[in-house]
mmCIF file of C-alpha atoms and ligand atoms in Angstrom:
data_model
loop_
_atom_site.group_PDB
_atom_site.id
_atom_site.type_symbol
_atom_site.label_atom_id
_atom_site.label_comp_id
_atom_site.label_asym_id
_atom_site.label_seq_id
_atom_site.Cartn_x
_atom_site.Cartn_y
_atom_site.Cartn_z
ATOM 1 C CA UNK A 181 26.862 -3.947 22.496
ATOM 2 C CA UNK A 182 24.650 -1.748 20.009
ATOM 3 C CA UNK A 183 21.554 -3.762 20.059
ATOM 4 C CA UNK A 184 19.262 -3.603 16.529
ATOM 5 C CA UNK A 185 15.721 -3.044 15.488
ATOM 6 C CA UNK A 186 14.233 -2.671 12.234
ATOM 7 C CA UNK A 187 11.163 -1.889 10.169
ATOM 8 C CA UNK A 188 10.495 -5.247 7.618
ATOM 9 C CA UNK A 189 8.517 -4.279 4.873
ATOM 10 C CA UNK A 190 8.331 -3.556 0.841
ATOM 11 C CA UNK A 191 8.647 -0.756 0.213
ATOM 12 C CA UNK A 192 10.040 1.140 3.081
ATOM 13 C CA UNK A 193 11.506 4.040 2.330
ATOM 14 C CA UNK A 194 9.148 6.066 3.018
ATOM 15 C CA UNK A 195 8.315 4.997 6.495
ATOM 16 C CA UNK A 196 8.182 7.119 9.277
ATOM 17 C CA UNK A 197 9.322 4.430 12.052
ATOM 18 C CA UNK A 198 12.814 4.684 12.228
ATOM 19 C CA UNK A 199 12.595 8.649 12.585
ATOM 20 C CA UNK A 200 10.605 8.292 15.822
ATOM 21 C CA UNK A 201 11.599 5.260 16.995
ATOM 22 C CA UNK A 202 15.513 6.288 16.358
ATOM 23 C CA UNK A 203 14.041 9.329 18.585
ATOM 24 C CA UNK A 204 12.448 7.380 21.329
ATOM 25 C CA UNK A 205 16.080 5.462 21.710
ATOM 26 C CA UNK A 206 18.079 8.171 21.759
ATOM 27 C CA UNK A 207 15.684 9.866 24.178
ATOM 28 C CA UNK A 208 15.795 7.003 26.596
ATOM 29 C CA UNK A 209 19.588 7.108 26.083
ATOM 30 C CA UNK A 210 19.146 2.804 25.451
ATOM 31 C CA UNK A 211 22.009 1.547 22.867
ATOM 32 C CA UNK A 212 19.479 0.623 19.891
ATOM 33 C CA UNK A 213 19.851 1.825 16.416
ATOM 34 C CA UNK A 214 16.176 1.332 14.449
ATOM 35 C CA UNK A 215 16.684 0.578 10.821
ATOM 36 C CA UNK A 216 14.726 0.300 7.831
ATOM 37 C CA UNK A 217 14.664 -3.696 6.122
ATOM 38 C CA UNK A 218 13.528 -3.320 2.496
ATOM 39 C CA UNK A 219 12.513 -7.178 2.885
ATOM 40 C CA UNK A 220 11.167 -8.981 -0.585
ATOM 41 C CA UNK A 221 9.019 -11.756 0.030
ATOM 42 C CA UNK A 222 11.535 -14.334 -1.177
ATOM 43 C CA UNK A 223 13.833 -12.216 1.123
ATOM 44 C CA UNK A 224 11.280 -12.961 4.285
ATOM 45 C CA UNK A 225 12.367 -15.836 5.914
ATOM 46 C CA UNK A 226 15.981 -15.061 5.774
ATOM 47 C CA UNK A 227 15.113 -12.012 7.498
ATOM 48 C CA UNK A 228 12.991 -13.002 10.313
ATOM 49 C CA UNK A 229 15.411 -15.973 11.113
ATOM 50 C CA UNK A 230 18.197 -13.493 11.982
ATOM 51 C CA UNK A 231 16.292 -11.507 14.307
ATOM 52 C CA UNK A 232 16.955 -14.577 16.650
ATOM 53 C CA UNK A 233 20.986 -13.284 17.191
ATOM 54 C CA UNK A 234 21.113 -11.645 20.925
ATOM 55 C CA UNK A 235 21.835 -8.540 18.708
ATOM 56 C CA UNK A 236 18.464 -7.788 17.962
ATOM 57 C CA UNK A 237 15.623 -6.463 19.955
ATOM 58 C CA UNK A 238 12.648 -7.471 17.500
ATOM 59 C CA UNK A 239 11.485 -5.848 14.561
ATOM 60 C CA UNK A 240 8.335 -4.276 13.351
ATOM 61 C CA UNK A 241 6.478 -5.512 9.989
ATOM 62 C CA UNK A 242 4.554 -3.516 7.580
ATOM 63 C CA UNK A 243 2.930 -3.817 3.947
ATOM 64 C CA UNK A 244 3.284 -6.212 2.406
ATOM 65 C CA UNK A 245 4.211 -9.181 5.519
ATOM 66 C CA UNK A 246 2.012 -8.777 8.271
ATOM 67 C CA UNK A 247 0.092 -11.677 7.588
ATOM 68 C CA UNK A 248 2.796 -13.885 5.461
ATOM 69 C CA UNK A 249 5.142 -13.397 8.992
ATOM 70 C CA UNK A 250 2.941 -15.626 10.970
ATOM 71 C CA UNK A 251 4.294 -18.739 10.459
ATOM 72 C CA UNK A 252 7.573 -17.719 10.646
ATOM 73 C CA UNK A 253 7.420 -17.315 14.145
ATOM 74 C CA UNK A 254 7.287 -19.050 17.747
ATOM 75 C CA UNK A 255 4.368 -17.851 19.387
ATOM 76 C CA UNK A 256 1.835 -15.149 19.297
ATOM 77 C CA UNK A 257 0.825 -12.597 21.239
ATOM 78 C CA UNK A 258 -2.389 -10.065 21.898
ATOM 79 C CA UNK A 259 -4.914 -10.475 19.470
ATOM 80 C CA UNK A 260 -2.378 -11.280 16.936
ATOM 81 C CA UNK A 261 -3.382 -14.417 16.585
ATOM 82 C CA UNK A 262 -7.023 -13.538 16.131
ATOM 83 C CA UNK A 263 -6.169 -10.361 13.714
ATOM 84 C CA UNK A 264 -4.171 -12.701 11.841
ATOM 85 C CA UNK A 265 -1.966 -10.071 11.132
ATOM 86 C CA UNK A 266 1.298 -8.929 13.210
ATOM 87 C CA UNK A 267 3.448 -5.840 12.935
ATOM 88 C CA UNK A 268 5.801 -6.515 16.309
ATOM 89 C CA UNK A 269 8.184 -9.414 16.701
ATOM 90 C CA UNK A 270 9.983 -9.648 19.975
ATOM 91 C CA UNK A 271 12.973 -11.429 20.474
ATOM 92 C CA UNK A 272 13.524 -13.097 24.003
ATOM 93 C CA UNK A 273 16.531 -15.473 24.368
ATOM 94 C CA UNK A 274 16.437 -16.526 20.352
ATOM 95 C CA UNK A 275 12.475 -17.231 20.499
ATOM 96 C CA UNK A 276 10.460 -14.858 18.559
ATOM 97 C CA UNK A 277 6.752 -13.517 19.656
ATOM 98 C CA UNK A 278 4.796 -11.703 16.930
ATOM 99 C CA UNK A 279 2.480 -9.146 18.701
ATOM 100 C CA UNK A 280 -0.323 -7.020 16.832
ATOM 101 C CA UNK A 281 -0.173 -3.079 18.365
ATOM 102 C CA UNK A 282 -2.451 -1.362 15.184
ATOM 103 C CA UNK A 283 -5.692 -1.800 16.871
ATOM 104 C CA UNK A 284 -4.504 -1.395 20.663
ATOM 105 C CA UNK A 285 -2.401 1.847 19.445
ATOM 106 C CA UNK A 286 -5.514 3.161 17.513
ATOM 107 C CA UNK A 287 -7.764 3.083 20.741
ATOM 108 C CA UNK A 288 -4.753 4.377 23.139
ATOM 109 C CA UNK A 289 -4.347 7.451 20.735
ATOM 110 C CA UNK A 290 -7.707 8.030 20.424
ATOM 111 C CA UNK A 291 -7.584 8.261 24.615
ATOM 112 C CA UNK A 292 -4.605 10.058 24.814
ATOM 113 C CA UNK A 293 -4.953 12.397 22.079
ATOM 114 C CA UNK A 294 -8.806 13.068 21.865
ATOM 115 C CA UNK A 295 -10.099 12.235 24.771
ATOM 116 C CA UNK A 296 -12.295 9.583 23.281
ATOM 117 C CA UNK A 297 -13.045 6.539 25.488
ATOM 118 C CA UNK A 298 -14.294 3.880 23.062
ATOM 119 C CA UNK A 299 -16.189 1.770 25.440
ATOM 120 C CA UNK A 300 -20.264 1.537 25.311
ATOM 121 C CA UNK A 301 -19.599 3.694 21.671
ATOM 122 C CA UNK A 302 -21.101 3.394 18.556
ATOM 123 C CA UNK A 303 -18.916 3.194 15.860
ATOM 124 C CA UNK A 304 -18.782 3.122 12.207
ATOM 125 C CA UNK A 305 -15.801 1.555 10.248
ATOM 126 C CA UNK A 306 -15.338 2.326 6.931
ATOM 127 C CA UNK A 307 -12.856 -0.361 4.806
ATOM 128 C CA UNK A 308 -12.242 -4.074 5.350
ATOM 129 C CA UNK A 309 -8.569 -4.160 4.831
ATOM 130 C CA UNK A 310 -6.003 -4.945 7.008
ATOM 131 C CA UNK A 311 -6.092 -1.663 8.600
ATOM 132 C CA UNK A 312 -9.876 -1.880 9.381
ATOM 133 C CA UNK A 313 -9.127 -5.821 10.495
ATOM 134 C CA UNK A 314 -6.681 -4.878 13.124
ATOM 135 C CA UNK A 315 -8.950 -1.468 14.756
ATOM 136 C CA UNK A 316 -12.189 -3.918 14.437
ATOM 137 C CA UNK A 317 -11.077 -6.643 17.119
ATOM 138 C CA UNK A 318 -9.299 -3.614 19.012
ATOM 139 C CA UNK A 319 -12.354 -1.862 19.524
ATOM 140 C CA UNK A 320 -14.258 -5.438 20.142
ATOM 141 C CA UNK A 321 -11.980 -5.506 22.956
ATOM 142 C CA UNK A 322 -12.210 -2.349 24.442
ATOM 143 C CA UNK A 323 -16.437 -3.029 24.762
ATOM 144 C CA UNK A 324 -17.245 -0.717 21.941
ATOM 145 C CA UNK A 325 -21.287 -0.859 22.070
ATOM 146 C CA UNK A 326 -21.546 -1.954 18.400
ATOM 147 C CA UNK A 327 -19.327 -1.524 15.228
ATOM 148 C CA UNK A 328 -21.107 -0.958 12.072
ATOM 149 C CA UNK A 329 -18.857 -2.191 8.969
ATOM 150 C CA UNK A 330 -19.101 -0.412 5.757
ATOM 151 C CA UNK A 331 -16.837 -1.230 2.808
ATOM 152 C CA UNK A 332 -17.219 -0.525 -1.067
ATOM 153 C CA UNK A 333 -16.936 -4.036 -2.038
ATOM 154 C CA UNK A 334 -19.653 -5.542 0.765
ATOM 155 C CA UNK A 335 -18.738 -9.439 0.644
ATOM 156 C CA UNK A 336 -15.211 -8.027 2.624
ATOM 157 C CA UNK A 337 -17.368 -6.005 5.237
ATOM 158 C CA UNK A 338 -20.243 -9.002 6.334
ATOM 159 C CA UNK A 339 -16.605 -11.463 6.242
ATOM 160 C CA UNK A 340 -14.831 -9.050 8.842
ATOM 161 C CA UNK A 341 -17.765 -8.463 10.814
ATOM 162 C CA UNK A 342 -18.625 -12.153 11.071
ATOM 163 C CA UNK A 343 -15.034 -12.731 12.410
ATOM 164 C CA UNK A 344 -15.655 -9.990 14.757
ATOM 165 C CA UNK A 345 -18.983 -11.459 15.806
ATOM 166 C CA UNK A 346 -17.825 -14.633 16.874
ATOM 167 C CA UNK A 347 -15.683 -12.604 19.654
ATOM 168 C CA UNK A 348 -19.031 -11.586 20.822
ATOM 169 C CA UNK A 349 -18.966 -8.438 19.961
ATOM 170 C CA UNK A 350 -22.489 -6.591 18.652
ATOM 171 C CA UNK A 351 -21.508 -5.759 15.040
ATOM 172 C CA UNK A 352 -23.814 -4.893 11.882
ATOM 173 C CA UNK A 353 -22.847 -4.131 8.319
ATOM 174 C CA UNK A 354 -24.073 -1.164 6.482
ATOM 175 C CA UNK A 355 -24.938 -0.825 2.925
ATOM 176 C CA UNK A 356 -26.388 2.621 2.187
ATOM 177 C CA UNK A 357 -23.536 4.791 4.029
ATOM 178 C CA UNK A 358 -25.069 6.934 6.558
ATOM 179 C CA UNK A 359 -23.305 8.683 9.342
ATOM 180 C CA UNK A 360 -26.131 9.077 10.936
ATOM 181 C CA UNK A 361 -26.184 7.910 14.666
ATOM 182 C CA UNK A 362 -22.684 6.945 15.361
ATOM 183 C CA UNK A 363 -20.475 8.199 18.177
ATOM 184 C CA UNK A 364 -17.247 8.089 15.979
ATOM 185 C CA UNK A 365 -16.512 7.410 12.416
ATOM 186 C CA UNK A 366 -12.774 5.984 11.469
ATOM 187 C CA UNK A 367 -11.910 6.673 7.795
ATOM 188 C CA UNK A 368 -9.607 2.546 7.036
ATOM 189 C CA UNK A 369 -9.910 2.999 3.111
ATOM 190 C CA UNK A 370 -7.155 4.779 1.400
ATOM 191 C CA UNK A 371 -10.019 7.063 0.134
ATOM 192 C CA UNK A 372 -7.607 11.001 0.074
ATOM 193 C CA UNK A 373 -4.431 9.146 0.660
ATOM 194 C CA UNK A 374 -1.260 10.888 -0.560
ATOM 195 C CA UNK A 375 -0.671 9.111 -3.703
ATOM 196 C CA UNK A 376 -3.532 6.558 -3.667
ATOM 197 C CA UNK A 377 -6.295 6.213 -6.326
ATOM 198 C CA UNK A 378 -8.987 8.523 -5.142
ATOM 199 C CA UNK A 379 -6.282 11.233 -3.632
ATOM 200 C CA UNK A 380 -8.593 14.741 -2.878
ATOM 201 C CA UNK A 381 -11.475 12.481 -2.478
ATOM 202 C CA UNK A 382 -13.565 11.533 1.016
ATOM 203 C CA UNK A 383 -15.158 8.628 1.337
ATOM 204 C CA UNK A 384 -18.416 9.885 3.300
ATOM 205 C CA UNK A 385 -20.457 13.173 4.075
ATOM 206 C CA UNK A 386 -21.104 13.916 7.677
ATOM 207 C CA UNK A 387 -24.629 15.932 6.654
ATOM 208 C CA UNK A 388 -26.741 13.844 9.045
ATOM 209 C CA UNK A 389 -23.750 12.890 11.416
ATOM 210 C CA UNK A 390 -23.821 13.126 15.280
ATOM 211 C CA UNK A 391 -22.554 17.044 15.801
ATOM 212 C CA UNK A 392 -20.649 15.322 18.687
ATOM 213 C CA UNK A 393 -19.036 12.251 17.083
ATOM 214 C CA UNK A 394 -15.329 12.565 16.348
ATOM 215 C CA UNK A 395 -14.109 11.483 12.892
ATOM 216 C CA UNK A 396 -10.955 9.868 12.699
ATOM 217 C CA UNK A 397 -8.768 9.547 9.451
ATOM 218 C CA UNK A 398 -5.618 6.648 10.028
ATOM 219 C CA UNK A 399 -3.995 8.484 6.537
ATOM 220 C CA UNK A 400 -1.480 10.666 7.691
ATOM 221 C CA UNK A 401 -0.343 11.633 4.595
ATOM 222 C CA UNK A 402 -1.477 14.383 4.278
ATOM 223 C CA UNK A 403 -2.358 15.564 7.624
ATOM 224 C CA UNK A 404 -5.064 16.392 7.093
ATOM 225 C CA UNK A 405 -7.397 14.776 4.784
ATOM 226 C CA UNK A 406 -10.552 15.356 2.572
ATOM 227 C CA UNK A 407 -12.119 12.975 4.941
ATOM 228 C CA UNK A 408 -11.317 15.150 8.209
ATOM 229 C CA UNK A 409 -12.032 18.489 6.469
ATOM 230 C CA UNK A 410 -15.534 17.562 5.436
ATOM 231 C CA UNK A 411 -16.182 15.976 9.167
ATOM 232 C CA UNK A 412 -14.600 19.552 10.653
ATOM 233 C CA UNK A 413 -16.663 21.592 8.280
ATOM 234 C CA UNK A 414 -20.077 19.617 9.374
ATOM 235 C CA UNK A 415 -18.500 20.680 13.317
ATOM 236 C CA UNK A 416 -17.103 16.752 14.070
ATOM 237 C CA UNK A 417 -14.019 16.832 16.419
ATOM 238 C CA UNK A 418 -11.334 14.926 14.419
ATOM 239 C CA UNK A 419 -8.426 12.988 14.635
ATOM 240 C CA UNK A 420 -5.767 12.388 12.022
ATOM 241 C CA UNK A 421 -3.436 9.365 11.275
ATOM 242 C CA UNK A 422 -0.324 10.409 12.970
ATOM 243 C CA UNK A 423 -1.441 9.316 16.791
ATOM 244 C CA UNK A 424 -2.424 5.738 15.982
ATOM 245 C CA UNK A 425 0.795 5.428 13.921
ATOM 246 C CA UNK A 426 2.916 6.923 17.265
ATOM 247 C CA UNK A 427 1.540 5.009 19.503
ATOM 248 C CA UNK A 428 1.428 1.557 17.839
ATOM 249 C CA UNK A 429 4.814 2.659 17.817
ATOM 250 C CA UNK A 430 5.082 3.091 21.424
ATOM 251 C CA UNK A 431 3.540 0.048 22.542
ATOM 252 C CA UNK A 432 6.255 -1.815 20.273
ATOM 253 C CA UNK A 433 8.872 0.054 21.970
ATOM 254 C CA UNK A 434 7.304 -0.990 25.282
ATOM 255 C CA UNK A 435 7.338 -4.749 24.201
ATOM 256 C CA UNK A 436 10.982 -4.466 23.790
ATOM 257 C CA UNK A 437 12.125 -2.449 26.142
ATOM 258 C CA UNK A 438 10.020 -2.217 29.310
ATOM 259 C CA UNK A 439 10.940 1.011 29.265
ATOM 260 C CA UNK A 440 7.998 3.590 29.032
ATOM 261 C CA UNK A 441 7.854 5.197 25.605
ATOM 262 C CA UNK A 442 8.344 8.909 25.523
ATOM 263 C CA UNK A 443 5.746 9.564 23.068
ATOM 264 C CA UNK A 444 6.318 13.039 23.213
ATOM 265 C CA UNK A 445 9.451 12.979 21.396
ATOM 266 C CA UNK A 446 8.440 10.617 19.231
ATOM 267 C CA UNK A 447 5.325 13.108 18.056
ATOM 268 C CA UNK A 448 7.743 15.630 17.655
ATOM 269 C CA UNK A 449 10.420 13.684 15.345
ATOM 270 C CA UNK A 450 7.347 12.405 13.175
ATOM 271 C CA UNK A 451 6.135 15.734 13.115
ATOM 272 C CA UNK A 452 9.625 17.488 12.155
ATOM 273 C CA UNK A 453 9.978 14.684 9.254
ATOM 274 C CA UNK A 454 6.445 15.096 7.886
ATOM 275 C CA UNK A 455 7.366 18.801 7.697
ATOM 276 C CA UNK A 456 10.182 18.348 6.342
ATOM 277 C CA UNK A 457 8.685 16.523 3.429
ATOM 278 C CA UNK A 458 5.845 18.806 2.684
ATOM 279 C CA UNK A 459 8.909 22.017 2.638
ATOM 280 C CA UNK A 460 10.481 19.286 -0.508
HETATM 281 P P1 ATR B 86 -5.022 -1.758 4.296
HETATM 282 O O1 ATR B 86 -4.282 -2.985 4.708
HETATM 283 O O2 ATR B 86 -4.195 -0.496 4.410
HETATM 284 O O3 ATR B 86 -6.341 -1.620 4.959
HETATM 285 P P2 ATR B 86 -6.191 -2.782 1.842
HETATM 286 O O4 ATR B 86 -6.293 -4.147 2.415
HETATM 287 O O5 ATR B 86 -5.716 -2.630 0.427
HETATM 288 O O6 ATR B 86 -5.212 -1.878 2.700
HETATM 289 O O7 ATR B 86 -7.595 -2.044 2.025
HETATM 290 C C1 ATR B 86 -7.878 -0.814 1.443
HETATM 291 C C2 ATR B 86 -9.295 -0.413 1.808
HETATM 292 O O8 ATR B 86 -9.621 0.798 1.116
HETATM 293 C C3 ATR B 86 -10.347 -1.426 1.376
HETATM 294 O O9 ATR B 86 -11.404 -1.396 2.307
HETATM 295 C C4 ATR B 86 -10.768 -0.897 0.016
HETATM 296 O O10 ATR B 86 -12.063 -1.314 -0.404
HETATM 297 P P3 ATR B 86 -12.266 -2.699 -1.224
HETATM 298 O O11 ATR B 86 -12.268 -3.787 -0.211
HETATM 299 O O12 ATR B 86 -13.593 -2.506 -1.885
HETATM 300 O O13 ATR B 86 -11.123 -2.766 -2.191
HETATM 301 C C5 ATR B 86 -10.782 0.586 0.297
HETATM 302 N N1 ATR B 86 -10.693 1.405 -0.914
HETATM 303 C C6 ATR B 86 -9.640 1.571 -1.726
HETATM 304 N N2 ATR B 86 -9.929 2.425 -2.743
HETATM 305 C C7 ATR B 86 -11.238 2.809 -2.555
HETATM 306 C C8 ATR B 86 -12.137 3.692 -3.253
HETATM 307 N N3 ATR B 86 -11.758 4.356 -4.351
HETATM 308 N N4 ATR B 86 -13.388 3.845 -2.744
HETATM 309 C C9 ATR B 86 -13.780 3.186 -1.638
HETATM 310 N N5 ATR B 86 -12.974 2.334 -0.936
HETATM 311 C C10 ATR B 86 -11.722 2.151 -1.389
#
């Protein structure tokens, strides 16, 4: 039997999952085909209820259900509970588990792909969106030596740093933004995303930044961002969006699976589509 997986969200054409997770499949040789669910809200619960069928593996979630998923399922998983977001359901014998994998992907890829162990860092986080929510309590976990929350509307940063706190983690908020003493820099707003508001913009200057912090954008469209050519131009090592998205990617594959995920050839199908769309 052709077992199913799917990417829930609204819109979701656009999303990049079921190239390299269609990839990853195929490259494991498992019978799964990895489709994308344009899911409406009203359309939600319908959808999540027949991921319970033997058919399915699980499902990932995206904009705009993380959060409204929750109750929807059985149990949950990782931090998901504490994120209050999820963006991996499994299904095991008709019961469905919502895991989170943004944060826990973020700090893998930033192993894996810069060699940049987050533990005993300082970091500063700029945004308080979901995005920022998810890589806050990740880094929390990994024993980050203290996050320092920036956002432009301030009531969102102290509220995500006080829910970070209470995990005991040392956190701060920041009002005048400085990059001034941090070990890395993560770029959550959608500050020079591809079709956002402030597209061509960065959100920060990296005059009085660490010359040995790494800068890391999560917008992968484009590749590379106002954000990361400012942070290269001051002499930053940088990291762009495409790893984090990869490998929360490849932890979700794991969770259904067990089967290791060949990340490789899921960089290189995300890669080929990406180029495919800037040739368009
Ligand atoms: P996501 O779930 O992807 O994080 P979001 O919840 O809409 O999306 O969050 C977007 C983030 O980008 C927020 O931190 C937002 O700041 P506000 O909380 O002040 O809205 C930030 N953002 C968006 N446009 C921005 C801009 N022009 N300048 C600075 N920050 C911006």
């Amino acid at each position: 039997m052709t077992r199913l997986a799917g990417i829930i969200g609204h819109p979701v054409a656009h999303s990049l999952s079921p190239v390299f997770q269609g990839a990853a499949f195929a490259q494991c040789g498992l019978d799964v085909r990895y489709e994308a669910w344009d899911t409406t809200a009203d359309a939600l619960a319908g959808r999540v209820v027949s991921l319970r069928d033997p058919k399915y593996l699980g499902a990932n979630v995206t904009i705009p259900h993380k959060e409204t998923v929750i109750p929807l399922l059985d149990e949950l998983g990782g931090q998901s509970a504490r994120v209050g977001a999820v963006n991996t359901i499994v299904n095991r014998e008709g019961r469905l588990y919502g895991f989170n994998t943004d944060g826990s992907g973020f700090v893998v890829a930033l192993r894996n792909e810069a060699q940049f162990d987050v533990a005993g860092k300082a970091v500063l986080l700029l945004g308080a969106g979901g995005a920022a929510r998810g890589i806050a309590f990740a880094l929390a976990e990994a024993r980050v030596a203290s996050i320092g929350f920036w956002n432009r509307t301030p009531e969102r940063a102290a509220r995500l740093a006080a829910d970070v706190a209470r995990d005991g983690a040392p956190v701060h908020t920041v009002s005048n933004l400085d990059t001034a003493g941090y070990d890395c820099i993560v770029n959550c707003t959608s500050v020079g995303m591809h079709g956002g508001g402030a597209e061509g913009q960065a959100p920060c200057d990296f005059a009085a930044a660490r010359p040995t912090a790494l800068a890391v954008d999560i917008v992968y469209r484009p590749e590379e961002t106002p954000f990361l050519r400012a942070a290269s131009a001051a002499g930053l090592a940088t990291l762009g969006g495409l790893p984090m998205l990869i490998y929360q990617g490849a932890l979700a594959f794991e969770l259904w699976t067990g089967v290791r995920a060949p990340v490789e050839a899921m960089f290189e199908a995300a890669r080929n589509a990406l180029k495919g769309e800037r040739r368009r």
